[in-house]
Tab-separated table of C-alpha atoms and ligand atoms in Angstrom:
chain	number	residue	atom	x	y	z
W	135	MET	CA	-61.149	15.495	20.312
W	136	ARG	CA	-64.211	17.353	21.584
W	137	ILE	CA	-67.634	17.697	19.975
W	138	GLU	CA	-69.705	20.027	22.124
W	139	THR	CA	-73.503	19.713	22.310
W	140	SER	CA	-76.320	20.283	24.831
W	141	VAL	CA	-75.775	16.731	26.110
W	142	THR	CA	-71.975	16.885	26.458
W	143	ARG	CA	-72.376	20.143	28.422
W	144	LEU	CA	-75.053	18.575	30.630
W	145	LEU	CA	-72.962	15.473	31.338
W	146	GLY	CA	-69.491	17.010	31.334
W	147	ILE	CA	-68.135	14.637	28.661
W	148	ASP	CA	-66.041	15.234	25.536
W	149	LEU	CA	-68.083	13.369	22.926
W	150	PRO	CA	-71.845	12.993	22.311
W	151	ILE	CA	-71.463	9.206	22.267
W	152	LEU	CA	-73.402	7.274	24.888
W	153	GLN	CA	-73.160	3.549	25.429
W	154	ALA	CA	-76.711	2.304	25.958
W	155	GLY	CA	-77.506	0.381	29.109
W	156	MET	CA	-77.799	-3.273	28.066
W	157	SER	CA	-78.667	-6.061	30.471
W	158	TRP	CA	-75.708	-8.475	30.761
W	159	ALA	CA	-73.694	-6.809	27.962
W	160	SER	CA	-73.054	-3.772	30.166
W	161	SER	CA	-73.920	-5.254	33.564
W	162	ASN	CA	-70.232	-5.018	34.419
W	163	ALA	CA	-67.481	-2.438	34.840
W	164	ALA	CA	-65.382	-3.204	31.751
W	165	LEU	CA	-67.594	-1.818	28.978
W	166	PRO	CA	-68.814	1.362	30.737
W	167	LEU	CA	-65.291	2.092	31.989
W	168	ALA	CA	-63.788	1.808	28.503
W	169	VAL	CA	-66.424	4.109	26.984
W	170	SER	CA	-66.226	6.768	29.712
W	171	ARG	CA	-62.424	6.734	29.597
W	172	ALA	CA	-62.573	7.296	25.832
W	173	GLY	CA	-64.633	10.474	26.270
W	174	GLY	CA	-68.178	9.128	25.865
W	175	LEU	CA	-70.573	8.063	28.607
W	176	GLY	CA	-70.590	4.427	29.689
W	177	ALA	CA	-73.630	2.966	31.456
W	178	ILE	CA	-73.724	0.033	33.869
W	179	ALA	CA	-76.999	-1.852	33.257
W	180	ALA	CA	-78.292	-2.567	36.759
W	181	GLY	CA	-81.319	-4.562	35.551
W	182	PRO	CA	-80.095	-8.118	36.147
W	183	MET	CA	-77.444	-7.348	38.802
W	184	TYR	CA	-77.334	-8.230	42.485
W	185	LEU	CA	-76.694	-5.283	44.807
W	186	ALA	CA	-73.173	-6.389	45.728
W	187	ALA	CA	-72.157	-6.851	42.073
W	188	LEU	CA	-73.556	-3.423	41.195
W	189	GLU	CA	-71.676	-1.809	44.058
W	190	GLU	CA	-68.471	-3.505	42.966
W	191	ALA	CA	-68.949	-2.403	39.348
W	192	ILE	CA	-69.539	1.223	40.420
W	193	ASP	CA	-66.407	1.147	42.584
W	194	THR	CA	-64.338	-0.377	39.763
W	195	VAL	CA	-65.450	2.233	37.214
W	196	ARG	CA	-64.722	5.017	39.740
W	197	ALA	CA	-61.283	3.602	40.459
W	198	GLY	CA	-60.550	3.475	36.728
W	199	THR	CA	-61.581	6.989	35.709
W	200	ASP	CA	-62.579	10.330	37.146
W	201	ARG	CA	-64.861	10.907	34.158
W	202	PRO	CA	-68.656	10.649	34.447
W	203	PHE	CA	-70.459	7.346	34.008
W	204	ALA	CA	-74.086	6.290	34.303
W	205	VAL	CA	-76.125	3.548	35.893
W	206	ASN	CA	-79.125	2.388	33.857
W	207	MET	CA	-81.888	1.581	36.313
W	208	PRO	CA	-85.140	-0.155	35.301
W	209	LEU	CA	-87.562	1.188	37.908
W	210	TYR	CA	-89.955	-1.785	37.687
W	211	ARG	CA	-87.479	-4.420	38.797
W	212	LYS	CA	-87.829	-6.324	42.044
W	213	GLY	CA	-85.690	-4.672	44.701
W	214	ALA	CA	-85.619	-1.324	42.856
W	215	ASP	CA	-85.951	0.621	46.115
W	216	GLU	CA	-82.846	-0.945	47.681
W	217	MET	CA	-80.977	-0.377	44.433
W	218	LEU	CA	-81.972	3.292	44.321
W	219	ASP	CA	-80.759	3.616	47.937
W	220	LEU	CA	-77.382	2.203	46.878
W	221	LEU	CA	-77.123	4.537	43.865
W	222	GLU	CA	-77.932	7.502	46.084
W	223	ALA	CA	-75.388	6.466	48.707
W	224	LYS	CA	-72.791	6.079	45.922
W	225	ARG	CA	-73.724	9.521	44.553
W	226	ILE	CA	-73.516	8.230	40.992
W	227	PRO	CA	-72.843	10.971	38.405
W	228	VAL	CA	-75.694	10.037	36.009
W	229	ILE	CA	-78.817	7.888	36.275
W	230	VAL	CA	-80.563	6.630	33.144
W	231	ALA	CA	-83.964	5.489	34.398
W	232	SER	CA	-86.284	3.340	32.323
W	233	GLN	CA	-89.726	1.762	32.671
W	234	GLY	CA	-91.541	3.839	35.292
W	235	GLY	CA	-92.158	7.475	36.165
W	236	PRO	CA	-89.511	10.013	37.274
W	237	GLY	CA	-91.436	10.616	40.534
W	238	LYS	CA	-89.779	7.506	41.993
W	239	TYR	CA	-86.261	8.944	41.996
W	240	LEU	CA	-86.034	12.472	40.644
W	241	ASP	CA	-86.034	14.745	43.723
W	242	ARG	CA	-83.582	12.727	45.761
W	243	PHE	CA	-81.070	12.346	42.919
W	244	LYS	CA	-81.288	15.961	41.788
W	245	ALA	CA	-80.672	16.954	45.408
W	246	ILE	CA	-77.272	15.214	45.344
W	247	GLY	CA	-76.288	16.546	41.911
W	248	THR	CA	-76.859	13.372	39.889
W	249	VAL	CA	-77.810	14.143	36.274
W	250	CYS	CA	-81.193	12.482	35.680
W	251	LEU	CA	-81.881	11.094	32.199
W	252	HIS	CA	-85.217	9.395	31.585
W	253	VAL	CA	-85.914	6.844	28.847
W	254	VAL	CA	-89.070	7.561	26.822
W	255	ALA	CA	-90.648	6.064	23.713
W	256	SER	CA	-93.514	8.452	22.901
W	257	GLU	CA	-94.229	12.177	22.762
W	258	THR	CA	-96.732	11.880	25.635
W	259	HIS	CA	-94.208	10.284	27.980
W	260	ALA	CA	-91.508	12.720	26.858
W	261	LEU	CA	-93.615	15.766	27.677
W	262	LYS	CA	-94.660	14.251	31.008
W	263	ALA	CA	-91.077	13.451	32.072
W	264	ALA	CA	-89.782	16.833	30.840
W	265	GLY	CA	-92.600	18.548	32.765
W	266	GLN	CA	-91.542	16.728	35.935
W	267	GLY	CA	-88.061	18.217	35.574
W	268	VAL	CA	-85.750	15.476	34.299
W	269	ASP	CA	-82.445	16.842	33.011
W	270	GLY	CA	-82.624	15.053	29.673
W	271	LEU	CA	-84.515	12.408	27.712
W	272	VAL	CA	-83.293	9.248	26.006
W	273	VAL	CA	-85.677	8.815	23.068
W	274	VAL	CA	-85.956	5.176	21.974
W	275	GLY	CA	-87.306	4.534	18.481
W	276	GLY	CA	-88.541	1.446	16.671
W	277	GLU	CA	-85.173	0.273	15.326
W	278	ALA	CA	-83.833	-0.302	18.836
W	279	GLY	CA	-82.734	-3.617	20.269
W	280	GLY	CA	-84.197	-4.607	23.637
W	281	HIS	CA	-87.568	-2.931	24.154
W	282	PRO	CA	-88.581	-0.693	21.242
W	283	PRO	CA	-91.788	1.375	21.501
W	284	ALA	CA	-94.971	-0.715	21.211
W	285	ASP	CA	-96.055	1.179	18.084
W	286	LEU	CA	-92.565	0.855	16.525
W	287	VAL	CA	-92.415	4.520	15.476
W	288	SER	CA	-88.960	4.939	13.936
W	289	THR	CA	-86.186	6.882	15.639
W	290	LEU	CA	-86.133	9.214	12.615
W	291	VAL	CA	-89.705	10.321	13.256
W	292	LEU	CA	-89.868	10.042	17.050
W	293	VAL	CA	-86.770	12.136	17.779
W	294	ARG	CA	-88.022	14.882	15.446
W	295	ALA	CA	-91.489	14.777	17.036
W	296	ILE	CA	-90.078	15.005	20.570
W	297	ALA	CA	-87.572	17.715	19.563
W	298	ARG	CA	-90.466	19.746	18.203
W	299	ALA	CA	-92.700	19.052	21.210
W	300	THR	CA	-90.026	20.021	23.745
W	301	GLU	CA	-88.867	23.020	21.659
W	302	GLY	CA	-85.204	22.598	22.503
W	303	ARG	CA	-85.809	23.022	26.253
W	304	THR	CA	-84.707	19.490	27.179
W	305	PRO	CA	-81.475	17.861	25.957
W	306	LEU	CA	-82.259	14.723	23.955
W	307	VAL	CA	-80.315	11.516	23.357
W	308	ALA	CA	-81.458	9.621	20.257
W	309	SER	CA	-81.514	5.839	20.696
W	310	GLY	CA	-82.151	3.029	18.237
W	311	GLY	CA	-80.457	2.331	14.927
W	312	PHE	CA	-77.151	4.168	15.437
W	313	ALA	CA	-73.929	2.331	14.692
W	314	ASP	CA	-71.395	4.811	13.306
W	315	GLY	CA	-70.344	8.427	12.803
W	316	GLN	CA	-72.893	8.928	10.055
W	317	GLY	CA	-75.581	7.842	12.512
W	318	LEU	CA	-74.265	10.328	15.062
W	319	ALA	CA	-74.454	13.112	12.457
W	320	ALA	CA	-78.047	12.104	11.716
W	321	ALA	CA	-78.949	12.132	15.433
W	322	LEU	CA	-77.564	15.652	15.853
W	323	ALA	CA	-79.306	16.790	12.652
W	324	LEU	CA	-82.619	15.574	14.089
W	325	GLY	CA	-82.199	17.840	17.098
W	326	ALA	CA	-80.676	15.415	19.597
W	327	GLY	CA	-77.544	16.352	21.526
W	328	ALA	CA	-76.087	12.825	21.422
W	329	ALA	CA	-76.684	9.318	20.126
W	330	ASN	CA	-77.006	6.175	22.221
W	331	PHE	CA	-75.237	3.117	20.830
W	332	GLY	CA	-76.394	-0.289	22.045
W	333	THR	CA	-75.914	-3.122	19.569
W	334	ARG	CA	-72.650	-1.634	18.262
W	335	PHE	CA	-71.076	-2.037	21.717
W	336	ILE	CA	-72.109	-5.707	21.945
W	337	ALA	CA	-69.360	-6.315	19.362
W	338	THR	CA	-66.558	-5.529	21.801
W	339	PRO	CA	-64.223	-7.658	23.901
W	340	GLU	CA	-65.589	-5.785	26.948
W	341	ALA	CA	-69.275	-6.691	26.456
W	342	GLY	CA	-70.382	-9.266	29.044
W	343	VAL	CA	-72.065	-11.695	26.649
W	344	ALA	CA	-71.010	-15.062	25.229
W	345	ASP	CA	-68.875	-15.077	22.117
W	346	ALA	CA	-71.654	-16.887	20.221
W	347	TYR	CA	-73.930	-13.869	20.878
W	348	LYS	CA	-71.337	-11.460	19.490
W	349	GLN	CA	-70.889	-13.664	16.414
W	350	ARG	CA	-74.653	-13.671	15.764
W	351	VAL	CA	-74.611	-9.852	15.835
W	352	LEU	CA	-71.742	-9.802	13.316
W	353	GLN	CA	-73.538	-12.242	11.008
W	354	ALA	CA	-76.907	-10.464	11.120
W	355	GLY	CA	-78.230	-8.390	8.235
W	356	THR	CA	-80.471	-5.359	8.632
W	357	ALA	CA	-83.624	-7.488	8.128
W	358	ASP	CA	-82.680	-10.271	10.559
W	359	THR	CA	-84.425	-8.936	13.667
W	360	ARG	CA	-87.954	-9.765	14.816
W	361	THR	CA	-90.256	-7.937	17.214
W	362	VAL	CA	-92.053	-10.488	19.360
W	363	GLY	CA	-93.978	-10.670	22.611
W	364	ARG	CA	-96.489	-7.923	21.882
W	365	GLY	CA	-98.588	-7.415	25.013
W	366	PHE	CA	-96.036	-8.738	27.486
W	367	GLY	CA	-92.940	-6.597	27.053
W	368	MET	CA	-92.236	-6.766	23.328
W	369	ILE	CA	-88.574	-7.174	22.373
W	370	ARG	CA	-86.517	-6.765	19.213
W	371	THR	CA	-84.383	-9.877	18.907
W	372	LEU	CA	-82.408	-11.689	16.232
W	373	SER	CA	-84.176	-14.353	14.233
W	374	ASN	CA	-83.588	-17.854	15.702
W	375	ASP	CA	-85.692	-20.871	16.746
W	376	PHE	CA	-87.207	-18.975	19.672
W	377	ALA	CA	-88.087	-15.840	17.650
W	378	ASP	CA	-89.322	-17.705	14.578
W	379	GLN	CA	-91.614	-19.932	16.667
W	380	MET	CA	-92.902	-16.840	18.491
W	381	VAL	CA	-93.614	-15.117	15.152
W	382	ALA	CA	-95.538	-18.223	14.009
W	383	LEU	CA	-97.608	-18.368	17.232
W	384	GLU	CA	-98.506	-14.683	16.897
W	385	ARG	CA	-99.316	-15.011	13.191
W	386	ASP	CA	-101.499	-18.084	13.738
W	387	GLY	CA	-103.452	-16.495	16.589
W	388	ALA	CA	-102.272	-18.846	19.364
W	389	SER	CA	-103.897	-18.255	22.754
W	390	GLU	CA	-102.370	-15.682	25.079
W	391	ALA	CA	-101.412	-18.428	27.514
W	392	THR	CA	-99.497	-20.335	24.809
W	393	ARG	CA	-97.728	-17.218	23.544
W	394	ARG	CA	-96.832	-16.096	27.049
W	395	ALA	CA	-95.496	-19.544	27.952
W	396	HIS	CA	-93.247	-19.628	24.874
W	397	PHE	CA	-92.099	-16.049	25.444
W	398	SER	CA	-91.222	-16.607	29.098
W	399	ALA	CA	-89.495	-19.951	28.558
W	400	ALA	CA	-86.695	-18.174	26.670
W	401	THR	CA	-84.551	-15.541	28.358
W	402	LEU	CA	-81.881	-13.026	27.416
W	403	LYS	CA	-79.657	-14.684	30.007
W	404	MET	CA	-79.790	-18.020	28.125
W	405	ALA	CA	-78.283	-16.330	25.074
W	406	ALA	CA	-76.051	-13.808	26.824
W	407	LEU	CA	-74.482	-15.964	29.535
W	408	ASP	CA	-75.026	-19.591	28.438
W	409	GLY	CA	-74.418	-18.823	24.743
W	410	ASP	CA	-77.646	-20.568	23.684
W	411	VAL	CA	-78.284	-18.346	20.663
W	412	THR	CA	-80.786	-20.832	19.199
W	413	ARG	CA	-83.341	-20.970	21.997
W	414	GLY	CA	-82.492	-17.817	23.986
W	415	LYS	CA	-83.449	-14.204	23.327
W	416	VAL	CA	-80.625	-12.680	21.274
W	417	GLU	CA	-81.786	-9.097	21.699
W	418	ALA	CA	-80.279	-6.687	19.175
W	419	GLY	CA	-81.332	-3.738	17.047
W	420	GLN	CA	-81.670	-3.392	13.285
W	421	SER	CA	-78.268	-1.722	13.507
W	422	ALA	CA	-76.800	-5.244	13.859
W	423	GLY	CA	-76.779	-5.157	10.061
W	424	LEU	CA	-74.219	-2.330	10.263
W	425	VAL	CA	-71.882	-4.115	12.666
W	426	ASP	CA	-69.254	-6.386	11.152
W	427	ARG	CA	-66.214	-6.319	13.449
W	428	ILE	CA	-65.373	-6.864	17.091
W	429	MET	CA	-63.339	-3.879	18.261
W	430	PRO	CA	-62.267	-2.540	21.661
W	431	ALA	CA	-64.939	-0.124	22.926
W	432	ALA	CA	-62.479	2.787	23.073
W	433	ASP	CA	-61.625	2.279	19.387
W	434	ILE	CA	-65.325	2.337	18.528
W	435	VAL	CA	-65.739	5.680	20.321
W	436	ALA	CA	-62.740	7.129	18.458
W	437	GLU	CA	-63.942	5.742	15.113
W	438	ILE	CA	-67.457	7.138	15.546
W	439	ALA	CA	-66.040	10.599	16.361
W	440	ARG	CA	-63.653	10.502	13.387
W	441	ASP	CA	-66.325	9.294	10.948
W	442	TYR	CA	-68.707	11.973	12.233
W	443	ILE	CA	-66.202	14.684	11.340
W	444	ASN	CA	-65.527	13.119	7.910
W	445	CYS	CA	-69.254	12.803	7.322
W	446	LEU	CA	-69.768	16.524	7.997
W	447	ARG	CA	-66.910	17.362	5.628
W	448	ALA	CA	-68.507	15.206	2.912
W	449	MET	CA	-71.856	17.031	3.177
W	450	PRO	CA	-72.677	19.286	0.231
W	451	GLN	CA	-71.617	22.822	1.113
W	452	GLN	CA	-74.411	25.307	0.640
W	453	GLN	CA	-74.000	28.897	-0.453
W	454	PRO	CA	-76.674	31.167	1.004
W	455	VAL	CA	-79.394	31.281	-1.656
W	456	ASP	CA	-82.347	33.631	-1.892
W	457	LEU	CA	-84.995	31.076	-2.892
W	458	SER	CA	-87.777	33.668	-3.178
W	459	ALA	CA	-85.700	35.717	-5.692
W	460	GLN	CA	-85.116	32.539	-7.748
W	461	ALA	CA	-88.820	31.764	-7.702
W	462	ARG	CA	-89.648	35.307	-8.930
W	463	GLN	CA	-87.264	34.844	-11.899
W	464	ARG	CA	-89.022	31.622	-13.014
D	558	LIG	C1	-79.028	-6.839	24.497
D	558	LIG	C2	-79.749	-5.590	24.892
D	558	LIG	C3	-80.099	-5.396	26.225
D	558	LIG	C4	-80.760	-4.217	26.607
D	558	LIG	N1	-81.044	-4.021	27.947
D	558	LIG	C5	-81.577	-2.832	28.343
D	558	LIG	C6	-81.741	-2.554	29.732
D	558	LIG	O1	-81.397	-3.357	30.606
D	558	LIG	N2	-82.284	-1.362	30.079
D	558	LIG	C7	-82.656	-0.423	29.131
D	558	LIG	O2	-83.149	0.657	29.502
D	558	LIG	N3	-82.516	-0.671	27.806
D	558	LIG	C8	-81.960	-1.833	27.403
D	558	LIG	N4	-81.733	-2.062	26.065
D	558	LIG	C9	-82.031	-0.992	25.081
D	558	LIG	C10	-80.802	-0.074	24.882
D	558	LIG	O3	-80.601	0.697	26.041
D	558	LIG	C11	-80.964	0.870	23.669
D	558	LIG	O4	-82.173	1.596	23.750
D	558	LIG	C12	-80.900	0.138	22.330
D	558	LIG	O5	-79.872	-0.824	22.339
D	558	LIG	C13	-80.668	1.133	21.183
D	558	LIG	O6	-80.740	0.522	19.937
D	558	LIG	P1	-79.451	-0.078	19.149
D	558	LIG	O7	-79.244	-1.409	19.734
D	558	LIG	O8	-79.873	-0.089	17.731
D	558	LIG	O9	-78.292	0.840	19.391
D	558	LIG	C14	-81.091	-3.230	25.638
D	558	LIG	C15	-80.718	-3.440	24.306
D	558	LIG	C16	-80.058	-4.587	23.924
D	558	LIG	C17	-79.649	-4.750	22.485
């Protein structure tokens, strides 16, 4: 099946379904490989990886498919320069850069034909990155797991605002809150050329997180996430001892030092790798409330595409209507 959009043309993929870069969950070859093979775009999350592991994951994905894949690269991380050197040497097909300006990587990656997508969470940053010449923007709205925008503007509003501001000149990927084919239809209706799916792909055998983490995602309802850590890298995470204590500290006006200490004592790694879903950061989006099954990533891609088509068929069909003539008759 093919669904052609501005983003599928840009990336050379069959379906406008992107697997979001997720530290640990997609810091491996298995998940990105499965998604890219199925016709979407898989993304290796380089954030927590050592150089050698990243190189091995890139080589494994390449050996498994000749379809495009991405590396998600947080530009702030320690050792980012060495990592960018590796990605350039590997001539990766797509880079999805987050947290930092495009100036750090754009020219050198465009020069080797890498498609450069930049993650943004406001109109100002979108216009700035588009002006610098990125090939496309990943627009992250307030529903998103991981790091949503500080002002929590919803994906519904932010994607529309950025689509209007960029006037269709820059392909957009909508990110945050998408879990199924209906979500994909909504993303395309808003003016994006694809949707990014994060939390949905945690519920796969391929995701590199502990089973307890996956189970928490399955159990979560739409209202079970919390946004905590305002001021020092706010995250959206599932409610647990860590998150609830953080909410209480913020509500009760605890000192910055106390809040920071509590926030830094818990990590995503504790939940993702050690399976400590009580005291670790179980980062996930509101879309966790729409995820109720663990399925192979390729089946998820196929299901999203199929449900998208069914969703379009179920839309009310409009006959062309002359509204001004109707108004005159009234
Ligand atoms: C567990 C988890 C880890 C994430 N890690 C990263 C990351 O390393 N880099 C990044 O740019 N975004 C990261 N994100 C954000 C995702 O790329 C994406 O924007 C988000 O998952 C979209 O919302 P959704 O979960 O509702 O689909 C992460 C999200 C989650 C849930």
